[in-house]
Tab-separated table of C-alpha atoms in Angstrom:
chain	number	residue	atom	x	y	z
A	150	MET	CA	17.606	13.745	-2.923
A	151	LYS	CA	17.959	11.699	-5.878
A	152	ASN	CA	20.388	9.353	-4.239
A	153	HIS	CA	17.549	7.530	-2.283
A	154	LYS	CA	16.961	4.051	-3.775
A	155	PRO	CA	13.492	2.112	-3.239
A	156	LYS	CA	13.807	0.026	-0.145
A	157	ASN	CA	11.569	-2.613	1.143
A	158	ALA	CA	9.200	-0.830	3.435
A	159	PHE	CA	7.323	-4.196	4.496
A	160	ARG	CA	7.674	-5.924	7.686
A	161	LYS	CA	6.277	-9.246	8.617
A	162	GLY	CA	3.496	-8.916	11.190
A	163	ALA	CA	3.156	-6.273	13.653
A	164	ILE	CA	5.756	-3.467	14.032
A	165	THR	CA	6.824	-4.025	17.561
A	166	THR	CA	7.299	-1.284	20.169
A	167	GLU	CA	10.939	-2.471	20.492
A	168	PHE	CA	11.485	-1.714	16.735
A	169	ILE	CA	10.122	1.681	17.112
A	170	ALA	CA	12.162	2.385	20.144
A	171	ASN	CA	15.380	1.339	18.360
A	172	SER	CA	14.644	3.482	15.486
A	173	ILE	CA	14.413	6.384	17.780
A	174	ALA	CA	17.577	5.421	19.635
A	175	LYS	CA	19.520	5.194	16.278
A	176	HIS	CA	18.988	8.933	15.767
A	177	GLN	CA	20.600	10.024	18.865
A	178	VAL	CA	24.096	10.333	17.047
A	179	LYS	CA	22.492	12.562	14.366
A	180	THR	CA	22.797	15.733	16.570
A	181	SER	CA	21.652	18.273	13.741
A	182	ILE	CA	18.210	17.011	14.257
A	183	GLY	CA	16.135	19.084	16.577
A	184	ALA	CA	12.592	17.485	15.947
A	185	HIS	CA	11.071	14.155	15.353
A	186	ASN	CA	7.543	13.437	14.530
A	187	ILE	CA	6.122	9.897	14.461
A	188	PHE	CA	2.821	8.499	13.176
A	189	LEU	CA	1.758	5.084	14.230
A	190	GLY	CA	-1.191	3.311	12.655
A	191	GLN	CA	-2.854	0.732	14.894
A	192	VAL	CA	-5.396	-1.899	13.959
A	193	ARG	CA	-8.720	-1.139	15.538
A	194	ALA	CA	-11.243	-3.587	16.821
A	195	ASP	CA	-14.147	-2.224	14.860
A	196	GLU	CA	-17.465	-3.755	15.542
A	197	ILE	CA	-19.451	-4.374	12.503
A	198	ASN	CA	-22.878	-6.317	12.646
A	199	ALA	CA	-22.132	-7.356	16.107
A	200	LYS	CA	-18.898	-8.905	15.205
A	201	LYS	CA	-15.520	-7.612	16.216
A	202	VAL	CA	-12.391	-7.283	13.895
A	203	ALA	CA	-9.776	-9.429	15.620
A	204	ALA	CA	-6.877	-8.775	13.155
A	205	ILE	CA	-6.175	-7.495	9.725
A	206	ASP	CA	-4.166	-9.717	7.091
A	207	TYR	CA	-2.330	-7.312	4.983
A	208	THR	CA	-1.426	-8.158	1.385
A	209	ALA	CA	0.186	-5.878	-1.208
A	210	HIS	CA	1.405	-5.548	-4.790
A	211	GLU	CA	4.871	-5.258	-3.171
A	212	ASP	CA	6.907	-4.029	-6.115
A	213	MET	CA	4.544	-1.394	-6.886
A	214	ALA	CA	3.972	-0.626	-3.221
A	215	ASN	CA	7.655	-0.071	-2.699
A	216	LEU	CA	8.043	2.093	-5.700
A	217	LYS	CA	5.096	4.241	-4.444
A	218	PHE	CA	6.669	4.554	-1.097
A	219	HIS	CA	9.861	5.655	-2.725
A	220	GLU	CA	8.036	8.305	-4.664
A	221	ILE	CA	6.202	9.425	-1.586
A	222	ARG	CA	9.563	9.734	0.179
A	223	GLU	CA	11.263	11.662	-2.660
A	224	ALA	CA	8.213	14.061	-2.858
A	225	ALA	CA	8.220	14.713	0.853
A	226	PHE	CA	12.061	15.484	0.741
A	227	LEU	CA	11.419	17.890	-2.069
A	228	ARG	CA	8.443	19.564	-0.183
A	229	PHE	CA	9.751	19.795	3.330
A	230	ASP	CA	13.196	20.430	4.849
A	231	LEU	CA	13.694	16.961	6.403
A	232	SER	CA	17.002	15.371	7.590
A	233	CYS	CA	15.578	11.847	7.258
A	234	MET	CA	12.551	9.810	6.899
A	235	HIS	CA	11.491	6.064	7.352
A	236	ILE	CA	8.387	4.236	6.479
A	237	TYR	CA	7.461	0.725	7.564
A	238	HIS	CA	4.225	-1.010	6.870
A	239	SER	CA	3.066	-4.471	7.951
A	240	ILE	CA	2.552	-7.453	5.734
A	241	GLY	CA	0.581	-10.481	6.910
A	242	ASN	CA	-1.329	-10.741	10.204
A	243	VAL	CA	-1.705	-7.920	12.666
A	244	ASN	CA	-3.816	-8.240	15.586
A	245	ALA	CA	-6.227	-5.517	16.852
A	246	GLY	CA	-4.331	-3.088	19.040
A	247	GLU	CA	-0.884	-3.728	17.257
A	248	ILE	CA	0.988	-1.323	15.088
A	249	CYS	CA	0.674	-1.693	11.169
A	250	LEU	CA	2.192	1.535	9.932
A	251	PHE	CA	5.166	3.412	11.324
A	252	VAL	CA	6.193	6.798	9.722
A	253	PHE	CA	9.126	8.661	11.208
A	254	VAL	CA	10.372	12.129	10.003
A	255	SER	CA	13.078	14.182	11.496
A	256	SER	CA	14.319	17.740	10.917
A	257	LYS	CA	16.326	20.536	12.172
A	258	ARG	CA	13.234	22.363	13.440
A	259	ARG	CA	9.736	21.381	14.342
A	260	LYS	CA	7.655	23.299	11.883
A	261	GLU	CA	8.607	20.957	9.050
A	262	VAL	CA	7.751	17.715	10.649
A	263	PHE	CA	4.070	18.371	11.319
A	264	PRO	CA	2.888	18.992	7.737
A	265	ALA	CA	5.277	16.356	6.481
A	266	ILE	CA	3.890	13.566	8.426
A	267	GLU	CA	0.387	14.305	7.454
A	268	PHE	CA	1.354	14.578	3.802
A	269	ILE	CA	3.200	11.203	3.865
A	270	VAL	CA	0.425	9.328	5.687
A	271	GLU	CA	-2.266	10.653	3.499
A	272	GLU	CA	-0.287	9.805	0.325
A	273	ILE	CA	0.303	6.277	1.653
A	274	LYS	CA	-3.506	5.746	2.168
A	275	ALA	CA	-4.258	7.041	-1.276
A	276	LYS	CA	-1.424	5.766	-3.600
A	277	VAL	CA	0.049	2.612	-2.109
A	278	PRO	CA	-1.503	-0.755	-3.320
A	279	ILE	CA	-2.013	-2.591	-0.005
A	280	PHE	CA	-4.989	-4.399	0.989
A	281	GLY	CA	-6.563	-5.467	4.213
A	282	LYS	CA	-8.642	-8.478	4.995
A	283	GLU	CA	-10.376	-7.788	8.363
A	284	ILE	CA	-10.725	-11.031	10.188
A	285	PHE	CA	-13.599	-11.235	12.709
A	286	ASN	CA	-13.617	-13.291	15.901
A	287	ASP	CA	-15.622	-16.053	14.335
A	288	GLN	CA	-12.924	-16.278	11.485
A	289	SER	CA	-15.433	-14.678	8.892
A	290	HIS	CA	-13.950	-11.649	7.020
A	291	GLN	CA	-14.387	-8.526	5.033
A	292	TRP	CA	-12.168	-6.401	2.987
A	293	LYS	CA	-11.121	-2.992	4.476
A	294	VAL	CA	-11.428	0.066	2.445
A	295	ASN	CA	-9.726	3.406	3.347
A	296	SER	CA	-12.051	6.175	4.064
B	3	MET	CA	0.313	-13.049	-26.910
B	4	MET	CA	0.331	-14.560	-23.386
B	5	ILE	CA	-0.015	-11.970	-20.643
B	6	THR	CA	-0.037	-12.632	-16.814
B	7	ILE	CA	-2.893	-11.110	-14.807
B	8	ARG	CA	-2.416	-10.620	-11.251
B	9	TYR	CA	-5.425	-10.223	-8.787
B	10	PHE	CA	-5.205	-8.686	-5.371
B	11	GLY	CA	-7.347	-8.372	-2.172
B	12	LEU	CA	-10.967	-9.189	-2.760
B	13	LEU	CA	-10.596	-9.786	-6.343
B	14	THR	CA	-8.746	-13.070	-5.517
B	15	GLU	CA	-12.106	-14.258	-4.225
B	16	VAL	CA	-13.734	-13.398	-7.510
B	17	THR	CA	-11.293	-15.223	-9.725
B	18	GLY	CA	-10.286	-17.918	-7.261
B	19	CYS	CA	-6.629	-17.355	-7.955
B	20	THR	CA	-3.852	-14.763	-7.526
B	21	SER	CA	-2.646	-14.923	-11.006
B	22	GLU	CA	-3.263	-16.567	-14.389
B	23	LYS	CA	-1.957	-16.494	-17.985
B	24	ILE	CA	-4.359	-15.523	-20.564
B	25	ASN	CA	-3.890	-15.525	-24.468
B	26	PHE	CA	-4.612	-11.854	-25.517
B	27	SER	CA	-4.845	-10.257	-28.819
B	28	GLY	CA	-6.207	-6.833	-27.955
B	29	THR	CA	-4.136	-3.653	-27.514
B	30	THR	CA	-5.618	-1.591	-24.573
B	31	ILE	CA	-6.450	-2.115	-20.740
B	32	PHE	CA	-10.095	-1.775	-21.960
B	33	ASP	CA	-9.489	-5.010	-24.053
B	34	VAL	CA	-8.094	-6.787	-21.105
B	35	LYS	CA	-11.014	-5.925	-18.973
B	36	GLU	CA	-13.431	-7.005	-21.778
B	37	VAL	CA	-11.799	-10.462	-21.858
B	38	LEU	CA	-11.857	-10.760	-17.926
B	39	PHE	CA	-15.436	-9.495	-17.808
B	40	GLN	CA	-16.420	-12.419	-20.098
B	41	LYS	CA	-14.524	-14.858	-18.048
B	42	TYR	CA	-15.693	-13.629	-14.550
B	43	LYS	CA	-19.243	-12.248	-14.807
B	44	THR	CA	-19.174	-10.606	-11.205
B	45	LEU	CA	-15.908	-8.765	-11.815
B	46	LYS	CA	-17.892	-6.004	-13.601
B	47	ASN	CA	-19.568	-5.052	-10.310
B	48	LYS	CA	-16.277	-4.659	-8.429
B	49	ASP	CA	-14.293	-1.562	-7.886
B	50	PHE	CA	-10.946	-1.922	-9.120
B	51	GLN	CA	-7.947	-0.153	-10.957
B	52	VAL	CA	-5.489	-1.561	-13.374
B	53	ALA	CA	-1.589	-1.214	-13.278
B	54	GLN	CA	1.206	-2.395	-15.489
B	55	ASN	CA	4.902	-1.558	-15.086
B	56	ASN	CA	3.898	-0.427	-11.441
B	57	GLU	CA	1.788	2.383	-12.502
B	58	LEU	CA	-2.000	2.878	-12.644
B	59	ASN	CA	-3.580	2.865	-16.128
B	60	THR	CA	-6.599	4.187	-17.636
B	61	ASP	CA	-8.858	2.132	-20.037
B	62	LYS	CA	-7.180	3.686	-23.127
B	63	THR	CA	-3.614	2.804	-22.079
B	64	LYS	CA	-1.803	0.548	-24.434
B	65	ILE	CA	-0.559	-2.735	-23.264
B	66	THR	CA	3.321	-2.711	-22.946
B	67	SER	CA	3.948	-5.263	-20.272
B	68	THR	CA	3.305	-8.888	-20.044
B	69	GLU	CA	2.057	-8.492	-16.572
B	70	ILE	CA	-1.186	-6.623	-15.641
B	71	ALA	CA	-2.241	-6.126	-12.015
B	72	LEU	CA	-6.079	-5.536	-10.998
B	73	LEU	CA	-6.104	-3.697	-7.673
B	74	PRO	CA	-8.999	-3.243	-5.571
B	75	PRO	CA	-9.561	-0.241	-3.253
B	76	PHE	CA	-6.420	0.581	-1.209
B	77	ALA	CA	-6.358	-0.143	2.438
B	78	GLY	CA	-3.005	0.585	3.706
B	79	GLY	CA	-2.295	2.268	7.153
Protein backbone atom coordinates (compact mmCIF):
# COMPACT_ATOMS: atom_id res chain seq x y z
CA MET A 1 0.00 0.00 0.00
CA LYS A 2 2.83 2.34 -0.85
CA ASN A 3 0.53 4.62 -2.80
CA HIS A 4 -0.96 6.18 0.31
CA LYS A 5 0.32 9.72 0.85
CA PRO A 6 0.34 11.56 4.19
CA LYS A 7 -2.94 13.42 4.66
CA ASN A 8 -4.04 15.96 7.19
CA ALA A 9 -5.76 13.97 9.93
CA PHE A 10 -6.63 17.03 12.01
CA ARG A 11 -10.06 18.60 12.23
CA LYS A 12 -10.70 21.84 14.04
CA GLY A 13 -12.79 21.33 17.18
CA ALA A 14 -14.95 18.33 17.98
CA ILE A 15 -15.60 15.60 15.42
CA THR A 16 -19.35 15.80 14.90
CA THR A 17 -21.75 12.89 14.77
CA GLU A 18 -22.83 14.18 11.33
CA PHE A 19 -19.27 13.85 10.06
CA ILE A 20 -19.08 10.29 11.42
CA ALA A 21 -22.46 9.36 9.92
CA ASN A 22 -21.39 10.79 6.53
CA SER A 23 -18.18 8.75 6.63
CA ILE A 24 -20.19 5.58 7.17
CA ALA A 25 -22.63 6.51 4.40
CA LYS A 26 -19.77 7.06 1.93
CA HIS A 27 -18.80 3.40 2.27
CA GLN A 28 -22.15 2.05 1.13
CA VAL A 29 -20.93 2.07 -2.49
CA LYS A 30 -17.94 -0.10 -1.54
CA THR A 31 -19.81 -3.38 -1.61
CA SER A 32 -16.79 -5.67 -1.21
CA ILE A 33 -16.66 -4.54 2.42
CA GLY A 34 -18.36 -6.86 4.89
CA ALA A 35 -17.23 -5.40 8.21
CA HIS A 36 -16.55 -1.96 9.63
CA ASN A 37 -15.14 -1.16 13.04
CA ILE A 38 -15.11 2.27 14.61
CA PHE A 39 -13.32 3.72 17.61
CA LEU A 40 -14.47 7.04 19.04
CA GLY A 41 -12.45 8.83 21.67
CA GLN A 42 -14.57 11.11 23.85
CA VAL A 43 -13.43 13.85 26.23
CA ARG A 44 -14.12 12.72 29.77
CA ALA A 45 -15.21 15.14 32.50
CA ASP A 46 -12.61 13.85 34.99
CA GLU A 47 -12.83 15.22 38.49
CA ILE A 48 -9.43 16.22 39.84
CA ASN A 49 -9.08 17.88 43.26
CA ALA A 50 -12.81 18.74 43.28
CA LYS A 51 -12.56 20.44 39.87
CA LYS A 52 -14.17 19.05 36.74
CA VAL A 53 -12.60 18.94 33.29
CA ALA A 54 -14.82 21.10 31.05
CA ALA A 55 -12.81 20.76 27.82
CA ILE A 56 -9.47 19.74 26.33
CA ASP A 57 -7.53 22.15 24.15
CA TYR A 58 -5.50 20.00 21.73
CA THR A 59 -2.28 21.16 20.10
CA ALA A 60 0.19 19.11 18.08
CA HIS A 61 3.43 19.07 16.18
CA GLU A 62 1.24 18.79 13.11
CA ASP A 63 3.82 17.83 10.47
CA MET A 64 5.31 15.12 12.62
CA ALA A 65 1.86 13.97 13.76
CA ASN A 66 0.60 13.61 10.20
CA LEU A 67 3.72 11.65 9.29
CA LYS A 68 3.18 9.36 12.30
CA PHE A 69 -0.50 8.88 11.38
CA HIS A 70 0.70 7.95 7.89
CA GLU A 71 3.23 5.42 9.24
CA ILE A 72 0.60 3.88 11.52
CA ARG A 73 -1.77 3.62 8.57
CA GLU A 74 0.88 1.91 6.42
CA ALA A 75 1.79 -0.48 9.24
CA ALA A 76 -1.86 -1.39 9.77
CA PHE A 77 -2.36 -2.10 6.06
CA LEU A 78 0.66 -4.43 6.12
CA ARG A 79 -0.46 -6.20 9.27
CA PHE A 80 -4.18 -6.60 8.57
CA ASP A 81 -6.27 -7.32 5.50
CA LEU A 82 -8.08 -3.98 5.33
CA SER A 83 -10.04 -2.39 2.51
CA CYS A 84 -9.79 1.11 3.90
CA MET A 85 -8.91 3.12 6.95
CA HIS A 86 -9.57 6.64 8.16
CA ILE A 87 -8.11 8.49 11.12
CA TYR A 88 -9.30 11.91 12.32
CA HIS A 89 -8.14 13.76 15.43
CA SER A 90 -9.32 17.06 16.82
CA ILE A 91 -7.15 20.12 17.13
CA GLY A 92 -8.24 23.05 19.32
CA ASN A 93 -11.05 23.02 21.83
CA VAL A 94 -13.21 19.93 22.45
CA ASN A 95 -15.78 20.02 25.26
CA ALA A 96 -16.39 17.15 27.67
CA GLY A 97 -18.73 14.65 26.03
CA GLU A 98 -17.58 15.51 22.51
CA ILE A 99 -15.58 13.28 20.17
CA CYS A 100 -11.85 13.99 19.70
CA LEU A 101 -10.68 10.84 17.88
CA PHE A 102 -12.39 8.90 15.11
CA VAL A 103 -10.76 5.75 13.72
CA PHE A 104 -12.64 3.83 11.05
CA VAL A 105 -11.44 0.55 9.50
CA SER A 106 -13.14 -1.64 6.94
CA SER A 107 -12.47 -5.13 5.65
CA LYS A 108 -14.05 -7.95 3.74
CA ARG A 109 -14.51 -9.90 6.96
CA ARG A 110 -14.92 -9.13 10.64
CA LYS A 111 -11.84 -10.93 12.02
CA GLU A 112 -9.44 -8.31 10.70
CA VAL A 113 -11.16 -5.21 12.02
CA PHE A 114 -11.10 -5.96 15.77
CA PRO A 115 -7.31 -6.29 16.22
CA ALA A 116 -6.73 -3.59 13.60
CA ILE A 117 -8.63 -0.92 15.49
CA GLU A 118 -6.88 -1.72 18.76
CA PHE A 119 -3.48 -1.64 17.08
CA ILE A 120 -4.17 1.73 15.47
CA VAL A 121 -5.54 3.39 18.61
CA GLU A 122 -2.67 2.15 20.79
CA GLU A 123 -0.12 3.32 18.22
CA ILE A 124 -1.73 6.75 18.05
CA LYS A 125 -1.61 7.12 21.83
CA ALA A 126 2.05 6.09 21.96
CA LYS A 127 3.57 7.69 18.87
CA VAL A 128 1.68 10.78 17.72
CA PRO A 129 2.87 14.12 19.17
CA ILE A 130 -0.46 15.54 20.31
CA PHE A 131 -0.82 17.49 23.55
CA GLY A 132 -3.92 18.10 25.61
CA LYS A 133 -4.56 20.97 27.97
CA GLU A 134 -7.37 19.97 30.32
CA ILE A 135 -9.39 23.08 31.08
CA PHE A 136 -11.36 23.02 34.32
CA ASN A 137 -14.68 24.74 35.07
CA ASP A 138 -12.86 27.59 36.82
CA GLN A 139 -10.59 28.11 33.73
CA SER A 140 -7.51 26.74 35.51
CA HIS A 141 -5.78 23.91 33.65
CA GLN A 142 -3.42 20.95 33.74
CA TRP A 143 -1.68 18.99 30.98
CA LYS A 144 -3.06 15.58 30.10
CA VAL A 145 -0.72 12.57 29.92
CA ASN A 146 -1.77 9.29 28.29
CA SER A 147 -1.79 6.37 30.71
CA MET B 1 24.75 28.33 13.39
CA MET B 2 21.24 29.54 14.11
CA ILE B 3 18.72 26.85 14.90
CA THR B 4 15.03 27.14 15.71
CA ILE B 5 13.74 25.42 18.82
CA ARG B 6 10.02 24.67 18.94
CA TYR B 7 8.24 24.02 22.23
CA PHE B 8 4.97 22.18 22.69
CA GLY B 9 2.37 21.60 25.39
CA LEU B 10 3.43 22.35 28.94
CA LEU B 11 6.95 23.25 27.80
CA THR B 12 5.56 26.48 26.33
CA GLU B 13 4.78 27.48 29.92
CA VAL B 14 8.36 26.79 31.00
CA THR B 15 9.89 28.85 28.20
CA GLY B 16 7.13 31.42 27.71
CA CYS B 17 7.22 30.93 23.93
CA THR B 18 6.36 28.39 21.24
CA SER B 19 9.59 28.83 19.30
CA GLU B 20 12.83 30.75 19.34
CA LYS B 21 16.10 30.96 17.46
CA ILE B 22 19.32 30.18 19.29
CA ASN B 23 22.93 30.48 18.26
CA PHE B 24 24.30 26.96 18.54
CA SER B 25 27.83 25.64 18.22
CA GLY B 26 27.48 22.02 19.42
CA THR B 27 26.90 18.85 17.42
CA THR B 28 24.37 16.65 19.21
CA ILE B 29 20.93 16.72 20.82
CA PHE B 30 22.72 16.49 24.16
CA ASP B 31 24.49 19.78 23.39
CA VAL B 32 21.21 21.49 22.51
CA LYS B 33 19.68 20.32 25.78
CA GLU B 34 22.65 21.65 27.74
CA VAL B 35 22.19 25.10 26.19
CA LEU B 36 18.46 25.06 26.98
CA PHE B 37 18.99 23.80 30.55
CA GLN B 38 21.27 26.79 31.11
CA LYS B 39 18.63 29.14 29.81
CA TYR B 40 15.61 27.52 31.51
CA LYS B 41 16.55 26.11 34.89
CA THR B 42 13.25 24.26 35.45
CA LEU B 43 13.36 22.51 32.06
CA LYS B 44 15.62 19.84 33.53
CA ASN B 45 12.78 18.63 35.79
CA LYS B 46 10.41 18.18 32.87
CA ASP B 47 9.75 14.98 31.00
CA PHE B 48 10.24 15.51 27.25
CA GLN B 49 11.61 13.98 24.07
CA VAL B 50 13.46 15.71 21.26
CA ALA B 51 12.65 15.44 17.56
CA GLN B 52 14.21 16.71 14.34
CA ASN B 53 13.11 15.95 10.78
CA ASN B 54 9.86 14.63 12.30
CA GLU B 55 11.63 11.76 14.10
CA LEU B 56 12.43 11.23 17.77
CA ASN B 57 16.13 11.46 18.63
CA THR B 58 18.39 10.33 21.44
CA ASP B 59 20.97 12.47 23.22
CA LYS B 60 23.67 11.13 20.89
CA THR B 61 21.86 12.01 17.66
CA LYS B 62 23.76 14.52 15.53
CA ILE B 63 22.05 17.77 14.64
CA THR B 64 21.20 17.69 10.93
CA SER B 65 18.25 20.07 10.87
CA THR B 66 17.88 23.76 11.63
CA GLU B 67 14.67 22.99 13.51
CA ILE B 68 14.51 21.04 16.76
CA ALA B 69 11.24 20.21 18.57
CA LEU B 70 10.86 19.57 22.30
CA LEU B 71 7.88 17.29 22.92
CA PRO B 72 6.34 16.64 26.34
CA PRO B 73 4.41 13.37 26.97
CA PHE B 74 1.82 12.65 24.28
CA ALA B 75 -1.88 12.95 25.06
CA GLY B 76 -3.67 12.12 21.82
CA GLY B 77 -6.93 10.25 21.68
